[in-house]
């Protein structure tokens, strides 16, 4: 007779196969003694066959890596005589902007591999319906130095204001110097957003835990409008996809 872990894995695989074949929104959850795994994407993503296939490949790869790392963690705990705490991986994709040609998505990735607490971070992609290809938001810009210069002042100003609110009552001496600085663009996740559903006119800049502040402060999500300076950094190939806000 199959154990609970095998049955859970088989059920999740069957559910995933059915959902990815039919399109639309998708969500799968699998829990056993070894790990907890959840993966989902919204209807707009599932309605694009190429994107749906891409996300399903990522789902499968993520599950395989989780299974491998959890097995090593369990075996290591047993060999050391320590209790094993079940590993966790949760990935949730959401729509940032749905334009006629482009579908912009963000993902929150939460994980736990032992220790005092788990961790989480972000991912993003833009699906080009015309070329049927997934693009990184950074691919829309030909000059990342110019983009950093364009967003740094509004991003840092808003970040400092948000930090001040979260740190109200905290002794400045208790904040590490690195968490008083404004992180560079290379350490942030970029989202392409829109307020009108026609053009990208805002950027979401996400700083995960430990990027702009200690774990207790959580992530920072700062919106920056598309300005003339931002437009000047856009790759000419994608210029028509952007507009001032």
XYZ file of N, CA and C in Angstrom:
735
model
N 0.845 -1.191 0.000
C 0.000 0.000 0.000
C 0.887 1.249 0.000
N 0.517 2.260 -0.811
C 1.304 3.493 -0.895
C 1.155 4.296 0.399
N 2.257 4.957 0.818
C 2.171 5.773 2.020
C 1.531 7.116 1.690
N 1.323 7.938 2.729
C 0.649 9.225 2.539
C 1.422 10.140 1.611
N 2.769 10.089 1.685
C 3.598 10.951 0.849
C 3.407 10.607 -0.622
N 3.427 9.316 -0.944
C 3.259 8.887 -2.332
C 1.876 9.242 -2.846
N 0.853 9.018 -2.028
C -0.513 9.330 -2.433
C -0.695 10.820 -2.669
N -0.115 11.644 -1.787
C -0.228 13.093 -1.937
C 0.439 13.547 -3.222
N 1.635 12.980 -3.508
C 2.363 13.357 -4.714
C 1.593 12.954 -5.964
N 1.020 11.756 -5.964
C 0.256 11.291 -7.114
C -0.976 12.149 -7.332
N -1.666 12.506 -6.258
C -2.859 13.345 -6.378
C -2.506 14.727 -6.908
N -1.412 15.297 -6.409
C -0.993 16.623 -6.868
C -0.603 16.590 -8.333
N 0.095 15.523 -8.750
C 0.502 15.405 -10.146
C -0.702 15.293 -11.056
N -1.687 14.507 -10.654
C -2.900 14.356 -11.454
C -3.649 15.671 -11.550
N -3.770 16.388 -10.432
C -4.459 17.674 -10.432
C -3.734 18.679 -11.316
N -2.398 18.674 -11.265
C -1.612 19.603 -12.074
C -1.782 19.297 -13.548
N -1.753 18.018 -13.919
C -1.903 17.643 -15.318
C -3.259 18.077 -15.863
N -4.298 17.901 -15.070
C -5.642 18.280 -15.500
C -5.778 19.790 -15.645
N -5.263 20.526 -14.665
C -5.401 21.976 -14.690
C -4.597 22.610 -15.809
N -3.356 22.150 -16.021
C -2.518 22.753 -17.046
C -3.019 22.424 -18.441
N -3.697 21.327 -18.589
C -4.252 20.978 -19.897
C -5.473 21.834 -20.213
N -6.236 22.200 -19.186
C -7.481 22.921 -19.413
C -7.351 24.426 -19.416
N -6.251 24.970 -18.932
C -6.079 26.417 -18.903
C -6.777 27.050 -17.718
N -6.802 28.393 -17.705
C -7.426 29.123 -16.617
C -6.548 29.156 -15.379
N -7.151 29.604 -14.275
C -6.416 29.688 -13.014
C -6.005 28.285 -12.553
N -4.883 28.232 -11.854
C -4.357 26.944 -11.412
C -3.792 27.055 -10.008
N -4.043 26.038 -9.200
C -3.481 25.988 -7.857
C -3.344 24.532 -7.448
N -2.197 24.182 -6.899
C -1.987 22.826 -6.413
C -1.305 22.912 -5.053
N -1.676 22.004 -4.160
C -1.077 21.952 -2.824
C -0.798 20.499 -2.475
N 0.377 20.279 -1.925
C 0.799 18.923 -1.560
C 1.493 18.978 -0.203
N 1.017 18.199 0.750
C 1.604 18.179 2.083
C 1.827 16.745 2.523
N 3.025 16.468 3.013
C 3.329 15.161 3.574
C 4.365 15.350 4.680
N 4.899 14.264 5.196
C 5.851 14.368 6.304
C 7.161 15.023 5.887
N 7.460 14.993 4.609
C 8.738 15.502 4.109
C 8.697 16.993 3.776
N 7.603 17.427 3.149
C 7.533 18.813 2.703
C 6.092 19.272 2.517
N 5.970 20.599 2.384
C 4.704 21.235 2.007
C 4.976 22.068 0.761
N 4.179 21.870 -0.267
C 4.418 22.532 -1.550
C 3.112 23.113 -2.081
N 3.172 24.386 -2.477
C 2.018 25.042 -3.103
C 2.506 25.857 -4.299
N 1.725 25.842 -5.352
C 2.085 26.598 -6.559
C 0.789 27.026 -7.239
N 0.747 28.292 -7.663
C -0.483 28.778 -8.296
C -0.183 29.882 -9.289
N -1.107 30.035 -10.247
C -1.057 31.171 -11.171
C -2.470 31.592 -11.523
N -2.665 32.843 -11.941
C -4.008 33.383 -12.181
C -4.575 32.979 -13.537
N -5.841 33.250 -13.707
C -6.546 32.869 -14.937
C -5.896 33.454 -16.183
N -5.507 34.717 -16.124
C -4.925 35.361 -17.306
C -3.668 34.632 -17.766
N -2.879 34.135 -16.834
C -1.667 33.392 -17.195
C -2.017 32.021 -17.759
N -2.991 31.364 -17.151
C -3.384 30.047 -17.611
C -4.037 30.050 -18.973
N -4.586 31.179 -19.382
C -5.239 31.289 -20.684
C -4.260 31.460 -21.834
N -2.969 31.632 -21.514
C -1.923 31.715 -22.536
C -1.189 30.376 -22.570
N -1.427 29.538 -23.594
C -0.850 28.185 -23.592
C 0.662 28.144 -23.388
N 1.384 29.037 -24.076
C 2.833 29.038 -23.935
C 3.275 29.412 -22.543
N 2.628 30.399 -21.958
C 2.959 30.822 -20.605
C 2.573 29.751 -19.602
N 1.425 29.147 -19.824
C 0.970 28.082 -18.930
C 1.976 26.932 -18.919
N 2.487 26.588 -20.099
C 3.476 25.513 -20.185
C 4.768 25.899 -19.480
N 5.175 27.161 -19.626
C 6.385 27.636 -18.963
C 6.247 27.567 -17.443
N 5.137 28.063 -16.926
C 4.929 28.045 -15.485
C 4.821 26.624 -14.953
N 4.257 25.731 -15.762
C 4.166 24.343 -15.303
C 5.540 23.695 -15.245
N 6.408 24.029 -16.192
C 7.783 23.508 -16.128
C 8.486 24.034 -14.877
N 8.268 25.298 -14.583
C 8.874 25.875 -13.379
C 8.316 25.203 -12.130
N 7.014 24.918 -12.153
C 6.406 24.228 -11.016
C 7.050 22.860 -10.802
N 7.202 22.121 -11.879
C 7.791 20.788 -11.770
C 9.236 20.861 -11.279
N 10.004 21.796 -11.830
C 11.397 21.937 -11.401
C 11.481 22.321 -9.917
N 10.598 23.236 -9.497
C 10.597 23.667 -8.099
C 10.274 22.504 -7.172
N 9.301 21.688 -7.563
C 8.924 20.542 -6.737
C 10.054 19.527 -6.656
N 10.712 19.270 -7.769
C 11.815 18.304 -7.761
C 12.961 18.778 -6.870
N 13.292 20.060 -6.960
C 14.360 20.600 -6.112
C 13.975 20.549 -4.635
N 12.696 20.838 -4.350
C 12.226 20.760 -2.971
C 12.329 19.332 -2.455
N 11.904 18.378 -3.248
C 11.966 16.981 -2.837
C 13.403 16.555 -2.543
N 14.328 16.972 -3.395
C 15.731 16.605 -3.212
C 16.317 17.246 -1.950
N 16.071 18.564 -1.787
C 16.649 19.252 -0.628
C 16.011 18.784 0.675
N 14.700 18.509 0.654
C 14.024 18.036 1.862
C 14.523 16.649 2.254
N 14.765 15.820 1.262
C 15.288 14.472 1.557
C 16.664 14.563 2.189
N 17.519 15.424 1.654
C 18.845 15.608 2.249
C 18.737 16.164 3.670
N 17.819 17.120 3.857
C 17.639 17.695 5.190
C 17.155 16.676 6.194
N 16.202 15.851 5.790
C 15.681 14.805 6.694
C 16.762 13.792 7.037
N 17.513 13.351 6.020
C 18.561 12.360 6.260
C 19.663 12.932 7.141
N 19.998 14.211 6.915
C 21.021 14.837 7.736
C 20.581 14.965 9.186
N 19.294 15.287 9.390
C 18.775 15.404 10.750
C 18.813 14.046 11.459
N 18.433 13.021 10.738
C 18.459 11.683 11.328
C 19.879 11.280 11.718
N 20.840 11.531 10.824
C 22.224 11.147 11.093
C 22.793 11.911 12.287
N 22.297 13.134 12.487
C 22.804 13.969 13.585
C 21.997 13.809 14.865
N 20.921 13.055 14.795
C 20.098 12.835 15.971
C 19.193 13.995 16.317
N 18.888 14.838 15.318
C 18.011 15.983 15.544
C 16.634 15.728 14.916
N 15.601 16.369 15.461
C 14.280 16.237 14.839
C 14.267 16.956 13.493
N 13.491 16.454 12.582
C 13.379 17.064 11.252
C 12.112 17.924 11.185
N 12.272 19.154 10.739
C 11.139 20.051 10.532
C 10.816 20.115 9.040
N 9.592 19.839 8.720
C 9.163 19.745 7.327
C 9.526 20.997 6.528
N 10.070 20.805 5.333
C 10.423 21.913 4.454
C 9.159 22.481 3.803
N 9.277 23.713 3.329
C 8.136 24.396 2.716
C 8.582 25.163 1.487
N 7.758 25.129 0.450
C 7.941 26.018 -0.698
C 6.562 26.413 -1.202
N 6.346 27.721 -1.284
C 5.061 28.236 -1.763
C 5.334 29.332 -2.800
N 4.805 29.174 -4.005
C 4.985 30.157 -5.073
C 3.612 30.588 -5.574
N 3.352 31.897 -5.519
C 2.059 32.426 -5.931
C 2.265 33.534 -6.969
N 1.845 33.266 -8.195
C 1.933 34.253 -9.268
C 0.667 35.101 -9.300
N 0.834 36.406 -9.553
C -0.297 37.329 -9.636
C -0.109 38.277 -10.813
N -1.227 38.809 -11.304
C -1.179 39.768 -12.408
C -0.806 41.148 -11.881
N 0.178 41.768 -12.515
C 0.546 43.153 -12.222
C -0.137 44.079 -13.214
N -0.097 43.707 -14.499
C -0.740 44.505 -15.547
C -1.091 43.592 -16.708
N -2.287 43.789 -17.253
C -2.754 43.010 -18.394
C -3.023 43.976 -19.539
N -2.057 44.081 -20.447
C -2.152 44.971 -21.595
C -2.508 44.162 -22.837
N -2.938 44.811 -23.905
C -3.300 44.059 -25.113
C -2.204 43.104 -25.591
N -0.945 43.555 -25.543
C 0.154 42.703 -26.019
C 0.874 41.995 -24.873
N 0.976 42.634 -23.720
C 1.815 42.115 -22.647
C 1.013 41.766 -21.397
N 1.447 40.690 -20.746
C 0.894 40.305 -19.450
C 2.038 40.316 -18.449
N 1.977 41.244 -17.505
C 3.037 41.390 -16.507
C 2.633 40.658 -15.235
N 3.549 39.832 -14.735
C 3.266 39.009 -13.560
C 4.334 39.186 -12.488
N 3.916 39.001 -11.254
C 4.860 38.952 -10.144
C 4.608 37.673 -9.366
N 5.627 37.217 -8.672
C 5.491 36.017 -7.850
C 6.113 36.255 -6.487
N 5.436 35.768 -5.465
C 6.004 35.744 -4.115
C 6.393 34.308 -3.831
N 7.648 34.114 -3.459
C 8.188 32.780 -3.224
C 8.568 32.658 -1.749
N 7.852 31.822 -1.017
C 8.107 31.621 0.412
C 8.725 30.243 0.616
N 9.698 30.172 1.511
C 10.357 28.888 1.732
C 10.751 28.726 3.196
N 10.914 27.479 3.586
C 11.422 27.153 4.917
C 12.268 25.904 4.795
N 13.505 25.979 5.272
C 14.413 24.840 5.197
C 15.089 24.617 6.550
N 14.319 24.786 7.609
C 14.865 24.661 8.944
C 15.289 26.028 9.458
N 15.727 26.092 10.687
C 16.162 27.365 11.240
C 15.069 28.066 12.007
N 15.354 29.298 12.404
C 14.434 30.039 13.264
C 13.163 30.438 12.541
N 13.263 30.754 11.266
C 12.083 31.154 10.500
C 12.339 30.924 9.019
N 11.297 31.036 8.233
C 11.425 30.882 6.800
C 11.922 32.173 6.162
N 11.851 32.210 4.844
C 12.239 33.405 4.121
C 11.332 33.546 2.907
N 11.347 34.709 2.297
C 10.568 34.898 1.085
C 11.232 35.949 0.201
N 10.888 35.888 -1.059
C 11.426 36.835 -2.029
C 10.464 36.972 -3.182
N 10.912 37.625 -4.238
C 10.013 37.935 -5.347
C 10.627 37.543 -6.688
N 9.746 37.388 -7.657
C 10.158 37.134 -9.028
C 9.191 37.887 -9.932
N 9.551 38.041 -11.172
C 8.667 38.742 -12.105
C 8.973 38.313 -13.528
N 7.986 38.457 -14.382
C 8.182 38.222 -15.803
C 7.087 38.953 -16.570
N 7.338 39.145 -17.852
C 6.342 39.747 -18.749
C 6.175 38.814 -19.938
N 4.935 38.406 -20.181
C 4.650 37.529 -21.318
C 4.282 38.387 -22.520
N 5.007 38.174 -23.610
C 4.754 38.880 -24.864
C 3.842 38.004 -25.715
N 2.590 38.407 -25.838
C 1.622 37.593 -26.568
C 1.944 37.527 -28.062
N 2.617 38.548 -28.568
C 2.936 38.584 -29.993
C 4.041 37.599 -30.346
N 5.104 37.612 -29.570
C 6.224 36.704 -29.838
C 6.100 35.394 -29.069
N 5.119 35.321 -28.176
C 4.906 34.143 -27.338
C 6.173 33.777 -26.577
N 6.707 34.788 -25.915
C 7.948 34.602 -25.169
C 7.857 35.306 -23.826
N 8.560 34.759 -22.842
C 8.635 35.372 -21.519
C 9.865 36.264 -21.465
N 9.680 37.481 -20.996
C 10.761 38.451 -20.906
C 10.957 38.870 -19.454
N 12.188 39.133 -19.086
C 12.443 39.751 -17.792
C 12.170 41.249 -17.923
N 11.593 41.875 -16.916
C 11.351 43.315 -17.003
C 12.595 44.112 -17.377
N 13.753 43.669 -16.926
C 14.991 44.379 -17.242
C 15.276 44.381 -18.737
N 14.734 43.399 -19.476
C 14.973 43.328 -20.914
C 14.324 44.489 -21.662
N 13.381 45.184 -21.028
C 12.704 46.313 -21.668
C 13.559 47.586 -21.633
N 14.698 47.516 -20.974
C 15.550 48.700 -20.826
C 16.925 48.439 -21.428
N 17.384 49.397 -22.196
C 18.684 49.256 -22.852
C 19.816 49.851 -22.035
N 19.496 50.687 -21.064
C 20.515 51.360 -20.267
C 20.117 51.293 -18.798
N 20.644 50.304 -18.095
C 20.271 50.121 -16.699
C 20.846 51.203 -15.801
N 21.985 51.764 -16.195
C 22.546 52.864 -15.413
C 21.627 54.074 -15.489
N 21.125 54.361 -16.694
C 20.194 55.475 -16.863
C 18.900 55.211 -16.105
N 18.448 53.962 -16.101
C 17.226 53.634 -15.374
C 17.439 53.830 -13.872
N 18.576 53.377 -13.378
C 18.849 53.563 -11.947
C 18.873 55.044 -11.587
N 19.507 55.847 -12.410
C 19.551 57.286 -12.152
C 18.152 57.902 -12.184
N 17.289 57.358 -13.044
C 15.936 57.904 -13.207
C 15.042 57.578 -12.016
N 15.210 56.409 -11.428
C 14.288 55.978 -10.359
C 14.849 56.184 -8.960
N 16.150 56.448 -8.853
C 16.771 56.454 -7.529
C 16.169 57.495 -6.595
N 16.017 58.731 -7.065
C 15.502 59.777 -6.174
C 14.079 59.473 -5.706
N 13.122 59.177 -6.613
C 11.767 58.879 -6.114
C 11.700 57.603 -5.288
N 12.485 56.592 -5.684
C 12.472 55.347 -4.916
C 13.024 55.560 -3.517
N 14.192 56.186 -3.418
C 14.837 56.364 -2.119
C 14.027 57.269 -1.202
N 13.393 58.300 -1.771
C 12.572 59.201 -0.964
C 11.392 58.453 -0.348
N 10.715 57.653 -1.168
C 9.568 56.894 -0.664
C 10.017 55.800 0.314
N 11.155 55.182 0.027
C 11.664 54.136 0.913
C 11.989 54.712 2.286
N 12.654 55.862 2.327
C 13.012 56.460 3.605
C 11.769 56.840 4.407
N 10.731 57.312 3.717
C 9.492 57.662 4.408
C 8.835 56.419 5.000
N 8.850 55.323 4.245
C 8.261 54.070 4.733
C 9.098 53.494 5.872
N 10.400 53.588 5.746
C 11.265 53.123 6.831
C 10.985 53.889 8.118
N 10.872 55.204 8.002
C 10.645 56.033 9.189
C 9.360 55.627 9.895
N 8.341 55.307 9.122
C 7.057 54.904 9.707
C 7.189 53.568 10.421
N 7.861 52.612 9.787
C 8.009 51.283 10.393
C 8.959 51.308 11.593
N 9.907 52.228 11.573
C 10.918 52.269 12.623
C 10.589 53.259 13.728
N 9.411 53.787 13.700
C 9.012 54.746 14.730
C 9.157 54.105 16.108
N 9.928 54.739 16.962
C 10.143 54.207 18.304
C 11.349 53.295 18.431
N 12.017 53.016 17.304
C 13.208 52.170 17.330
C 14.452 53.037 17.434
N 15.351 52.669 18.299
C 16.607 53.401 18.457
C 17.437 53.245 17.186
N 17.876 54.368 16.611
C 18.654 54.328 15.378
C 19.918 53.488 15.532
N 20.448 53.421 16.746
C 21.657 52.633 16.986
C 21.414 51.141 16.809
N 20.152 50.737 16.858
C 19.814 49.328 16.704
C 19.641 48.920 15.240
N 19.714 49.879 14.332
C 19.564 49.604 12.907
C 20.945 49.524 12.266
N 21.232 48.422 11.592
C 22.533 48.256 10.942
C 22.727 49.329 9.877
N 23.968 49.736 9.686
C 24.269 50.793 8.722
C 23.791 50.431 7.320
N 23.916 49.153 6.945
C 23.479 48.731 5.603
C 21.991 48.989 5.400
N 21.221 48.920 6.472
C 19.774 49.099 6.365
C 19.353 50.564 6.474
N 20.336 51.447 6.517
C 20.052 52.879 6.470
C 20.320 53.434 5.077
N 20.992 52.630 4.257
C 21.321 53.050 2.903
C 20.189 52.684 1.948
N 20.187 53.310 0.784
C 19.207 52.977 -0.250
C 19.800 51.887 -1.134
N 19.179 50.728 -1.223
C 19.762 49.623 -1.996
C 19.805 49.925 -3.489
N 20.787 49.395 -4.198
C 20.882 49.622 -5.643
C 19.817 48.844 -6.411
N 19.602 49.248 -7.631
C 18.575 48.633 -8.465
C 18.849 47.143 -8.682
N 20.112 46.760 -8.723
C 20.444 45.352 -8.970
C 19.936 44.429 -7.871
N 19.661 44.978 -6.681
C 19.182 44.161 -5.567
C 17.654 44.118 -5.467
N 16.986 44.788 -6.391
C 15.532 44.894 -6.351
C 14.883 44.069 -7.452
N 13.646 43.661 -7.218
C 12.830 43.031 -8.255
C 12.011 44.122 -8.930
N 12.054 44.154 -10.262
C 11.332 45.175 -11.025
C 10.034 44.597 -11.565
N 8.947 45.335 -11.372
C 7.658 44.985 -11.949
C 7.257 46.076 -12.929
N 6.655 45.678 -14.046
C 6.120 46.647 -14.992
C 4.618 46.735 -14.762
N 4.141 47.931 -14.372
C 2.731 48.107 -14.034
C 2.040 49.123 -14.907
N 0.725 49.184 -14.785
C -0.080 50.095 -15.587
C -1.307 50.520 -14.800
N -1.678 51.789 -14.939
C -2.884 52.284 -14.286
C -4.052 52.381 -15.257
N -3.779 52.159 -16.561
C -4.837 52.331 -17.558
C -5.096 51.105 -18.423
N -4.301 50.041 -18.244
C -4.511 48.829 -19.016
C -4.114 48.942 -20.476
N -3.412 49.999 -20.836
C -2.998 50.189 -22.228
C -1.483 50.245 -22.378
N -0.819 50.974 -21.474
C 0.622 51.147 -21.530
C 1.211 50.936 -20.134
N 2.491 50.577 -20.105
C 3.202 50.543 -18.823
C 3.506 51.989 -18.427
N 2.999 52.408 -17.271
C 3.262 53.782 -16.834
C 3.743 53.867 -15.388
N 4.083 52.737 -14.814
C 4.672 52.747 -13.474
C 5.584 51.536 -13.324
N 6.550 51.655 -12.427
C 7.436 50.563 -12.089
C 7.242 50.214 -10.623
N 7.157 48.940 -10.331
C 7.152 48.480 -8.952
C 8.553 48.011 -8.607
N 9.114 48.514 -7.532
C 10.460 48.136 -7.098
C 10.338 47.451 -5.746
N 10.666 46.165 -5.698
C 10.463 45.351 -4.510
C 11.794 44.996 -3.856
N 11.876 45.277 -2.588
C 13.050 44.917 -1.789
C 12.624 43.864 -0.781
N 13.122 42.663 -0.932
C 12.766 41.579 -0.027
C 13.414 41.737 1.339
N 13.115 40.837 2.268
C 13.727 40.879 3.597
C 15.248 40.904 3.509
N 15.879 41.689 4.357
C 17.322 41.848 4.437
C 17.924 42.680 3.307
N 17.100 43.164 2.383
C 17.613 44.017 1.305
C 17.602 45.476 1.737
N 16.474 45.927 2.278
C 16.359 47.324 2.713
C 16.170 47.457 4.219
N 15.997 46.339 4.887
C 15.779 46.382 6.328
C 15.873 44.997 6.927
N 15.877 44.892 8.256
C 15.951 43.585 8.915
C 14.689 42.771 8.671
N 14.764 41.502 9.014
C 13.648 40.581 8.786
C 12.342 41.111 9.362
N 12.393 41.662 10.559
C 11.180 42.099 11.254
C 10.434 43.190 10.496
N 11.122 43.946 9.657
C 10.463 45.020 8.907
C 9.722 44.504 7.681
N 10.044 43.297 7.248
C 9.390 42.755 6.078
C 9.909 43.354 4.783
N 9.174 43.128 3.705
C 9.569 43.622 2.390
C 9.081 45.052 2.186
N 9.745 45.743 1.285
C 9.324 47.084 0.885
C 8.901 47.037 -0.577
N 7.724 47.584 -0.864
C 7.200 47.630 -2.226
C 6.920 49.082 -2.573
N 7.739 49.632 -3.451
C 7.677 51.052 -3.792
C 7.294 51.224 -5.257
N 6.298 52.055 -5.535
C 5.892 52.377 -6.897
C 6.557 53.668 -7.355
N 7.057 53.650 -8.580
C 7.691 54.828 -9.175
C 7.031 55.080 -10.525
N 6.569 56.299 -10.803
C 5.926 56.572 -12.089
C 6.928 56.570 -13.242
N 6.451 56.239 -14.428
C 7.285 56.357 -15.623
C 7.417 57.839 -15.959
N 8.649 58.305 -15.971
C 8.957 59.706 -16.253
C 9.716 59.795 -17.577
N 10.025 61.013 -17.986
C 10.826 61.195 -19.192
C 12.180 60.508 -19.040
N 12.744 60.598 -17.836
C 14.034 59.970 -17.596
C 13.942 58.445 -17.700
N 12.841 57.883 -17.207
C 12.646 56.435 -17.338
C 12.481 56.063 -18.806
N 11.699 56.852 -19.527
C 11.480 56.575 -20.955
C 12.787 56.578 -21.738
N 13.702 57.442 -21.349
C 14.971 57.534 -22.067
C 15.815 56.273 -21.903
N 15.514 55.475 -20.875
C 16.262 54.242 -20.634
C 15.617 53.024 -21.284
N 14.406 53.197 -21.843
C 13.683 52.073 -22.447
C 14.329 51.675 -23.768
N 14.429 50.375 -23.994
C 14.903 49.854 -25.272
C 13.967 50.343 -26.376
N 14.508 50.941 -27.453
C 13.649 51.458 -28.532
C 12.640 50.438 -29.050
N 13.000 49.161 -29.005
C 12.102 48.106 -29.477
C 10.793 48.080 -28.694
N 10.833 48.539 -27.428
C 9.659 48.464 -26.570
C 9.113 49.840 -26.188
N 9.583 50.866 -26.836
C 9.200 52.207 -26.457
C 7.694 52.424 -26.525
N 7.053 51.826 -27.526
C 5.618 52.008 -27.703
C 4.798 51.376 -26.583
N 5.418 50.531 -25.785
C 4.693 49.882 -24.699
C 4.611 50.741 -23.453
N 5.318 51.893 -23.442
C 5.389 52.744 -22.268
C 4.741 54.109 -22.513
N 4.290 54.728 -21.426
C 3.723 56.064 -21.493
C 4.000 56.780 -20.172
N 4.034 58.079 -20.231
C 4.231 58.868 -19.015
C 3.021 58.765 -18.115
N 3.278 58.896 -16.839
C 2.160 58.899 -15.890
C 2.115 60.256 -15.178
